[in-house]
CSV table of C-alpha atoms in Angstrom, one decimal:
chain,number,residue,atom,x,y,z
H,1,UNK,CA,54.5,-50.1,-51.4
H,2,UNK,CA,55.5,-47.2,-53.7
H,3,UNK,CA,59.1,-46.7,-54.8
H,4,UNK,CA,60.7,-43.3,-54.8
H,5,UNK,CA,62.2,-41.2,-57.7
H,6,UNK,CA,62.1,-43.8,-60.4
H,7,UNK,CA,62.1,-43.2,-64.2
H,8,UNK,CA,60.3,-45.8,-66.2
H,9,UNK,CA,59.8,-45.9,-70.0
H,10,UNK,CA,56.4,-47.3,-70.6
H,11,UNK,CA,53.4,-47.5,-72.9
H,12,UNK,CA,50.1,-45.8,-72.2
H,13,UNK,CA,46.7,-46.3,-73.9
H,14,UNK,CA,44.0,-43.7,-74.5
H,15,UNK,CA,40.6,-43.5,-76.1
H,16,UNK,CA,40.2,-42.1,-79.6
H,17,UNK,CA,40.3,-38.6,-78.2
H,18,UNK,CA,43.5,-39.1,-76.3
H,19,UNK,CA,41.6,-39.3,-73.0
H,20,UNK,CA,42.1,-41.7,-70.1
H,21,UNK,CA,39.5,-41.9,-67.4
H,22,UNK,CA,38.1,-38.6,-68.7
H,23,UNK,CA,41.4,-36.8,-68.4
H,24,UNK,CA,42.7,-35.1,-71.6
H,25,UNK,CA,46.3,-35.7,-72.7
H,26,UNK,CA,48.4,-34.2,-75.5
H,27,UNK,CA,51.6,-35.5,-77.0
H,28,UNK,CA,54.6,-33.6,-75.8
H,29,UNK,CA,53.1,-32.5,-72.5
H,30,UNK,CA,54.1,-33.4,-69.0
H,31,UNK,CA,51.6,-33.9,-66.2
H,32,UNK,CA,52.0,-34.1,-62.4
H,33,UNK,CA,49.7,-35.7,-59.9
H,34,UNK,CA,49.0,-34.0,-56.5
H,35,UNK,CA,48.2,-36.6,-53.9
H,36,UNK,CA,48.9,-40.3,-53.1
H,37,UNK,CA,50.0,-42.6,-55.9
H,38,UNK,CA,48.1,-46.0,-55.8
H,39,UNK,CA,48.0,-48.4,-58.7
H,40,UNK,CA,44.4,-48.7,-60.1
H,41,UNK,CA,43.3,-45.8,-57.9
H,42,UNK,CA,45.3,-42.6,-58.3
H,43,UNK,CA,48.2,-41.3,-60.3
H,44,UNK,CA,49.0,-41.7,-64.0
H,45,UNK,CA,48.8,-45.2,-65.3
H,46,UNK,CA,50.8,-47.0,-67.9
H,47,UNK,CA,52.3,-50.5,-68.8
H,48,UNK,CA,55.9,-51.2,-68.2
H,49,UNK,CA,55.9,-55.0,-69.2
H,50,UNK,CA,54.8,-56.9,-72.3
H,51,UNK,CA,53.7,-54.2,-74.8
H,52,UNK,CA,50.5,-56.0,-75.8
H,53,UNK,CA,49.3,-56.0,-72.2
H,54,UNK,CA,48.0,-52.5,-72.9
H,55,UNK,CA,45.2,-54.2,-74.9
H,56,UNK,CA,43.8,-55.5,-71.6
H,57,UNK,CA,42.7,-51.9,-70.9
H,58,UNK,CA,42.4,-50.3,-74.4
H,59,UNK,CA,41.2,-52.2,-77.4
H,60,UNK,CA,43.2,-51.6,-80.6
H,61,UNK,CA,40.2,-50.8,-82.7
H,62,UNK,CA,39.1,-47.8,-80.7
H,63,UNK,CA,42.3,-46.6,-79.0
H,64,UNK,CA,45.5,-44.7,-79.3
H,65,UNK,CA,48.9,-45.7,-77.8
H,66,UNK,CA,51.9,-43.6,-76.8
H,67,UNK,CA,55.4,-44.0,-75.5
H,68,UNK,CA,55.5,-42.3,-72.1
H,69,UNK,CA,58.0,-41.6,-69.3
H,70,UNK,CA,56.7,-42.2,-65.8
H,71,UNK,CA,58.7,-40.5,-63.1
H,72,UNK,CA,58.7,-39.8,-59.4
H,73,UNK,CA,56.8,-42.0,-57.0
H,74,UNK,CA,55.9,-45.3,-58.7
H,75,UNK,CA,53.3,-47.8,-57.5
H,76,UNK,CA,53.0,-51.2,-59.1
H,77,UNK,CA,50.0,-53.5,-59.6
H,78,UNK,CA,50.2,-57.0,-58.1
H,79,UNK,CA,48.3,-58.7,-61.0
H,80,UNK,CA,50.1,-57.3,-64.1
H,81,UNK,CA,52.7,-54.8,-65.2
H,82,UNK,CA,50.5,-51.7,-64.8
H,83,UNK,CA,52.0,-48.9,-62.8
H,84,UNK,CA,50.9,-45.6,-61.4
H,85,UNK,CA,53.2,-42.6,-61.3
H,86,UNK,CA,53.3,-39.1,-59.9
H,87,UNK,CA,54.5,-37.6,-63.1
H,88,UNK,CA,54.1,-38.6,-66.7
H,89,UNK,CA,55.4,-37.3,-70.1
H,90,UNK,CA,53.6,-38.2,-73.3
H,91,UNK,CA,56.5,-38.6,-75.7
H,92,UNK,CA,55.0,-39.9,-79.1
H,93,UNK,CA,52.1,-41.8,-80.5
H,94,UNK,CA,53.0,-45.3,-81.7
H,95,UNK,CA,51.1,-47.5,-84.2
H,96,UNK,CA,50.1,-51.2,-84.1
H,97,UNK,CA,53.1,-52.4,-86.2
H,98,UNK,CA,55.4,-50.9,-83.6
H,99,UNK,CA,53.6,-52.6,-80.7
H,100,UNK,CA,53.9,-55.9,-82.5
H,101,UNK,CA,57.6,-55.5,-83.2
H,102,UNK,CA,58.2,-54.5,-79.5
H,103,UNK,CA,56.1,-57.5,-78.3
H,104,UNK,CA,58.3,-59.9,-80.3
H,105,UNK,CA,61.5,-58.2,-79.0
H,106,UNK,CA,60.2,-58.3,-75.4
H,107,UNK,CA,59.8,-62.0,-75.5
H,108,UNK,CA,63.0,-62.7,-77.5
H,109,UNK,CA,65.1,-60.6,-75.1
H,110,UNK,CA,64.0,-62.8,-72.2
H,111,UNK,CA,64.2,-66.2,-73.9
H,112,UNK,CA,66.8,-68.8,-73.0
H,113,UNK,CA,67.7,-70.1,-76.5
H,114,UNK,CA,68.0,-73.9,-76.9
H,115,UNK,CA,70.5,-75.6,-79.2
H,116,UNK,CA,67.8,-77.4,-81.2
H,117,UNK,CA,64.9,-76.3,-83.3
H,118,UNK,CA,62.3,-77.3,-80.7
H,119,UNK,CA,62.0,-75.7,-77.2
H,120,UNK,CA,59.5,-77.0,-74.7
H,121,UNK,CA,60.5,-75.3,-71.5
H,122,UNK,CA,59.3,-72.0,-70.1
H,123,UNK,CA,61.1,-69.0,-71.4
H,124,UNK,CA,62.9,-71.2,-73.8
H,125,UNK,CA,63.5,-70.3,-77.4
H,126,UNK,CA,64.2,-72.2,-80.6
H,127,UNK,CA,65.8,-71.1,-83.9
H,128,UNK,CA,65.8,-72.7,-87.3
H,129,UNK,CA,68.4,-71.0,-89.5
H,130,UNK,CA,68.4,-73.2,-92.6
H,131,UNK,CA,66.2,-73.2,-95.6
H,132,UNK,CA,62.8,-74.9,-95.0
H,133,UNK,CA,63.6,-75.2,-91.3
H,134,UNK,CA,60.9,-75.2,-88.6
H,135,UNK,CA,61.2,-73.8,-85.1
H,136,UNK,CA,58.7,-74.5,-82.3
H,137,UNK,CA,58.5,-73.2,-78.8
H,138,UNK,CA,55.6,-74.7,-76.9
H,139,UNK,CA,56.5,-73.6,-73.4
H,140,UNK,CA,55.2,-70.5,-71.5
H,141,UNK,CA,56.8,-67.3,-72.8
H,142,UNK,CA,58.5,-69.2,-75.5
H,143,UNK,CA,60.1,-67.7,-78.6
H,144,UNK,CA,60.5,-69.2,-82.0
H,145,UNK,CA,62.2,-67.8,-85.1
H,146,UNK,CA,62.8,-69.3,-88.6
H,147,UNK,CA,65.0,-67.1,-90.7
H,148,UNK,CA,65.5,-69.4,-93.7
H,149,UNK,CA,63.4,-69.5,-96.8
H,150,UNK,CA,60.1,-71.4,-96.4
H,151,UNK,CA,60.7,-71.7,-92.7
H,152,UNK,CA,57.9,-71.9,-90.1
H,153,UNK,CA,58.0,-70.6,-86.5
H,154,UNK,CA,55.4,-71.5,-83.9
H,155,UNK,CA,55.1,-70.2,-80.3
H,156,UNK,CA,52.1,-71.7,-78.7
H,157,UNK,CA,52.8,-70.7,-75.1
H,158,UNK,CA,51.3,-67.8,-73.2
H,159,UNK,CA,52.9,-64.5,-74.2
H,160,UNK,CA,54.9,-66.4,-76.9
H,161,UNK,CA,56.4,-64.7,-79.9
H,162,UNK,CA,57.1,-66.1,-83.4
H,163,UNK,CA,58.9,-64.6,-86.3
H,164,UNK,CA,59.6,-66.0,-89.8
H,165,UNK,CA,61.8,-63.6,-91.8
H,166,UNK,CA,62.5,-65.8,-94.8
H,167,UNK,CA,60.6,-65.9,-98.0
H,168,UNK,CA,57.3,-67.8,-97.8
H,169,UNK,CA,57.8,-68.2,-94.1
H,170,UNK,CA,54.8,-68.6,-91.7
H,171,UNK,CA,54.8,-67.4,-88.1
H,172,UNK,CA,52.1,-68.4,-85.6
H,173,UNK,CA,51.7,-67.3,-81.9
H,174,UNK,CA,48.5,-68.9,-80.5
H,175,UNK,CA,49.1,-68.1,-76.8
H,176,UNK,CA,47.5,-65.2,-74.9
H,177,UNK,CA,49.2,-61.9,-75.8
H,178,UNK,CA,51.2,-63.7,-78.5
H,179,UNK,CA,52.9,-61.8,-81.3
H,180,UNK,CA,53.6,-63.1,-84.7
H,181,UNK,CA,55.5,-61.4,-87.5
H,182,UNK,CA,56.4,-62.6,-91.0
H,183,UNK,CA,58.5,-60.1,-92.8
H,184,UNK,CA,59.5,-62.2,-95.8
H,185,UNK,CA,57.8,-62.3,-99.2
H,186,UNK,CA,54.6,-64.3,-99.2
H,187,UNK,CA,54.8,-64.8,-95.5
H,188,UNK,CA,51.7,-65.3,-93.2
H,189,UNK,CA,51.5,-64.3,-89.6
H,190,UNK,CA,48.7,-65.6,-87.3
H,191,UNK,CA,48.1,-64.7,-83.7
H,192,UNK,CA,45.0,-66.5,-82.5
H,193,UNK,CA,45.3,-65.9,-78.8
H,194,UNK,CA,43.4,-63.2,-76.9
H,195,UNK,CA,44.9,-59.7,-77.4
H,196,UNK,CA,47.4,-61.2,-79.8
H,197,UNK,CA,48.9,-59.2,-82.6
H,198,UNK,CA,50.1,-60.2,-86.1
H,199,UNK,CA,52.0,-58.3,-88.7
H,200,UNK,CA,53.1,-59.3,-92.2
H,201,UNK,CA,55.3,-56.7,-93.7
H,202,UNK,CA,56.5,-58.7,-96.7
H,203,UNK,CA,55.2,-58.7,-100.2
H,204,UNK,CA,51.8,-60.6,-100.5
H,205,UNK,CA,51.9,-61.2,-96.8
H,206,UNK,CA,48.8,-62.0,-94.8
H,207,UNK,CA,48.2,-61.2,-91.1
H,208,UNK,CA,45.3,-62.6,-89.0
H,209,UNK,CA,44.4,-61.9,-85.4
H,210,UNK,CA,41.4,-64.0,-84.4
H,211,UNK,CA,41.5,-63.3,-80.6
H,212,UNK,CA,39.4,-60.6,-78.9
H,213,UNK,CA,41.0,-57.2,-79.2
H,214,UNK,CA,43.7,-58.5,-81.5
H,215,UNK,CA,45.5,-56.4,-84.0
H,216,UNK,CA,46.5,-57.5,-87.6
H,217,UNK,CA,48.7,-55.4,-89.8
H,218,UNK,CA,49.7,-56.1,-93.4
H,219,UNK,CA,52.1,-53.5,-94.7
H,220,UNK,CA,53.4,-55.3,-97.8
H,221,UNK,CA,52.1,-55.0,-101.3
H,222,UNK,CA,48.9,-56.9,-101.9
H,223,UNK,CA,48.8,-57.8,-98.2
H,224,UNK,CA,45.7,-58.9,-96.3
H,225,UNK,CA,44.9,-58.1,-92.7
H,226,UNK,CA,42.0,-59.7,-90.9
H,227,UNK,CA,40.8,-59.1,-87.3
H,228,UNK,CA,37.9,-61.4,-86.4
H,229,UNK,CA,37.8,-60.8,-82.7
H,230,UNK,CA,35.6,-58.2,-80.9
H,231,UNK,CA,37.1,-54.8,-80.9
H,232,UNK,CA,40.0,-56.0,-83.1
H,233,UNK,CA,41.8,-53.7,-85.6
H,234,UNK,CA,42.9,-54.6,-89.1
H,235,UNK,CA,45.2,-52.3,-91.1
H,236,UNK,CA,46.4,-52.9,-94.7
H,237,UNK,CA,48.9,-50.1,-95.6
H,238,UNK,CA,50.4,-51.7,-98.7
H,239,UNK,CA,49.3,-51.0,-102.3
H,240,UNK,CA,46.1,-53.0,-103.2
H,241,UNK,CA,46.0,-54.3,-99.6
H,242,UNK,CA,42.7,-55.5,-98.0
H,243,UNK,CA,41.7,-55.0,-94.4
H,244,UNK,CA,38.8,-56.9,-92.8
H,245,UNK,CA,37.3,-56.5,-89.3
H,246,UNK,CA,34.6,-59.0,-88.8
H,247,UNK,CA,34.2,-58.8,-85.0
H,248,UNK,CA,31.9,-56.6,-83.1
H,249,UNK,CA,33.1,-53.0,-82.9
H,250,UNK,CA,36.0,-54.0,-85.1
H,251,UNK,CA,37.8,-51.3,-87.2
H,252,UNK,CA,39.3,-51.8,-90.7
H,253,UNK,CA,41.7,-49.3,-92.3
H,254,UNK,CA,43.0,-49.4,-95.9
H,255,UNK,CA,45.8,-46.8,-95.9
H,256,UNK,CA,47.5,-47.9,-99.0
H,257,UNK,CA,46.7,-46.9,-102.5
H,258,UNK,CA,43.7,-48.7,-104.1
H,259,UNK,CA,43.1,-50.8,-101.0
H,260,UNK,CA,39.9,-52.1,-99.6
H,261,UNK,CA,38.5,-51.8,-96.0
H,262,UNK,CA,35.6,-54.0,-94.9
H,263,UNK,CA,33.7,-53.8,-91.6
H,264,UNK,CA,31.3,-56.7,-91.5
H,265,UNK,CA,30.7,-57.0,-87.7
H,266,UNK,CA,28.0,-55.4,-85.6
H,267,UNK,CA,28.9,-51.8,-84.9
H,268,UNK,CA,32.1,-52.1,-87.0
H,269,UNK,CA,33.6,-49.2,-88.8
H,270,UNK,CA,36.0,-48.7,-91.8
H,271,UNK,CA,38.0,-46.0,-93.4
H,272,UNK,CA,40.2,-45.7,-96.5
H,273,UNK,CA,42.5,-43.5,-98.5
H,274,UNK,CA,41.1,-41.7,-101.5
H,275,UNK,CA,40.5,-44.1,-104.3
H,276,UNK,CA,40.2,-47.1,-102.0
H,277,UNK,CA,37.0,-49.1,-101.4
H,278,UNK,CA,34.9,-49.2,-98.3
H,279,UNK,CA,32.5,-52.0,-97.6
H,280,UNK,CA,30.0,-51.8,-94.7
H,281,UNK,CA,27.5,-54.2,-93.2
H,282,UNK,CA,24.6,-53.2,-90.9
H,283,UNK,CA,23.1,-55.8,-88.5
H,284,UNK,CA,20.2,-56.0,-86.1
H,285,UNK,CA,20.4,-57.1,-82.4
H,286,UNK,CA,20.3,-60.7,-83.6
H,287,UNK,CA,23.2,-60.1,-85.9
H,288,UNK,CA,21.1,-60.6,-89.0
H,289,UNK,CA,22.2,-58.5,-92.0
H,290,UNK,CA,19.9,-55.6,-92.6
H,291,UNK,CA,21.8,-53.6,-95.2
H,292,UNK,CA,25.2,-53.5,-97.1
H,293,UNK,CA,27.0,-50.7,-98.7
H,294,UNK,CA,30.0,-50.4,-101.1
H,295,UNK,CA,31.7,-47.1,-102.1
H,296,UNK,CA,35.0,-45.5,-102.9
H,297,UNK,CA,36.6,-43.0,-100.7
H,298,UNK,CA,36.7,-39.6,-102.3
H,299,UNK,CA,33.5,-40.5,-104.2
H,300,UNK,CA,30.0,-41.8,-103.5
H,301,UNK,CA,29.6,-39.3,-100.7
H,302,UNK,CA,32.5,-40.8,-98.7
H,303,UNK,CA,35.4,-38.7,-97.4
H,304,UNK,CA,38.9,-40.1,-97.4
H,305,UNK,CA,40.5,-41.1,-94.1
H,306,UNK,CA,37.2,-40.8,-92.3
H,307,UNK,CA,35.5,-43.5,-90.2
H,308,UNK,CA,32.1,-44.7,-91.4
H,309,UNK,CA,29.5,-47.1,-90.0
H,310,UNK,CA,26.3,-48.2,-91.7
H,311,UNK,CA,23.1,-46.9,-90.2
H,312,UNK,CA,19.6,-47.3,-91.7
H,313,UNK,CA,21.3,-48.3,-94.9
H,314,UNK,CA,23.4,-45.2,-95.2
H,315,UNK,CA,27.1,-44.6,-94.3
H,316,UNK,CA,27.4,-42.2,-91.4
H,317,UNK,CA,30.6,-40.6,-90.0
H,318,UNK,CA,31.7,-41.8,-86.6
H,319,UNK,CA,34.4,-40.5,-84.3
H,320,UNK,CA,37.8,-42.1,-84.4
């Protein structure tokens, strides 16, 4: 049953043109629905729960995401945290690193922290503060953090979150919708679950998302981001960073100076800043390699900050 006159801060996904179900939206605008509000049927839809749950409906490689305010009559979905509202305001677009950060916070805010470095119960969290410490949370919705140098944090439960903020730390979240972040120098973050997200913001960090529709972001200098799942998105914003999307329909972005973006999966696409490299692979229906291409954005007939896909051996522009 719908609730009345609620105000909910939520996240909404859109296609690359800022459309949802064919309806055009713009940042800063407010929209009102005339008629009944029913989740999955009518009204304006958004996600009020785990931030990465939005990937269930919009893959990171081909979508945009925004903070929204849902108001008025609110109807909730019984299977997940999707809601329908009578009124919605599109506040601001948010990037993948922000979604990962919020996913970690969402889990950590709900965790019941144990006194030891290992947590096995649902919603239980473990912390390792000392150098070379390791924290593990294997329960459902678990949270693990290792803030010391060379620490390792692992959250293997569903919707788990792991963060390693110390130098040379490694964070792994292998559960569904897991989020892993390693912000220390030389840190590595891995989210292998479906719709997982990994971000490595430290120097020389590496982020890997191997699940379908996963998102990997490496914002540190010389960082590497890899998304191997279908429709995954890899972004390397640091200087000399490398982004690779090997899954089908994957998207790779090299937004830092002198970076490299590689799209090696079927129907994959890549874009890069001026002076950065773009590598494209074309495949047939059996996924055999037909052609490859290498060029530099701003040269070789490639525009900077423009998506390209390889077709008949030539790079062609594609919509965002």
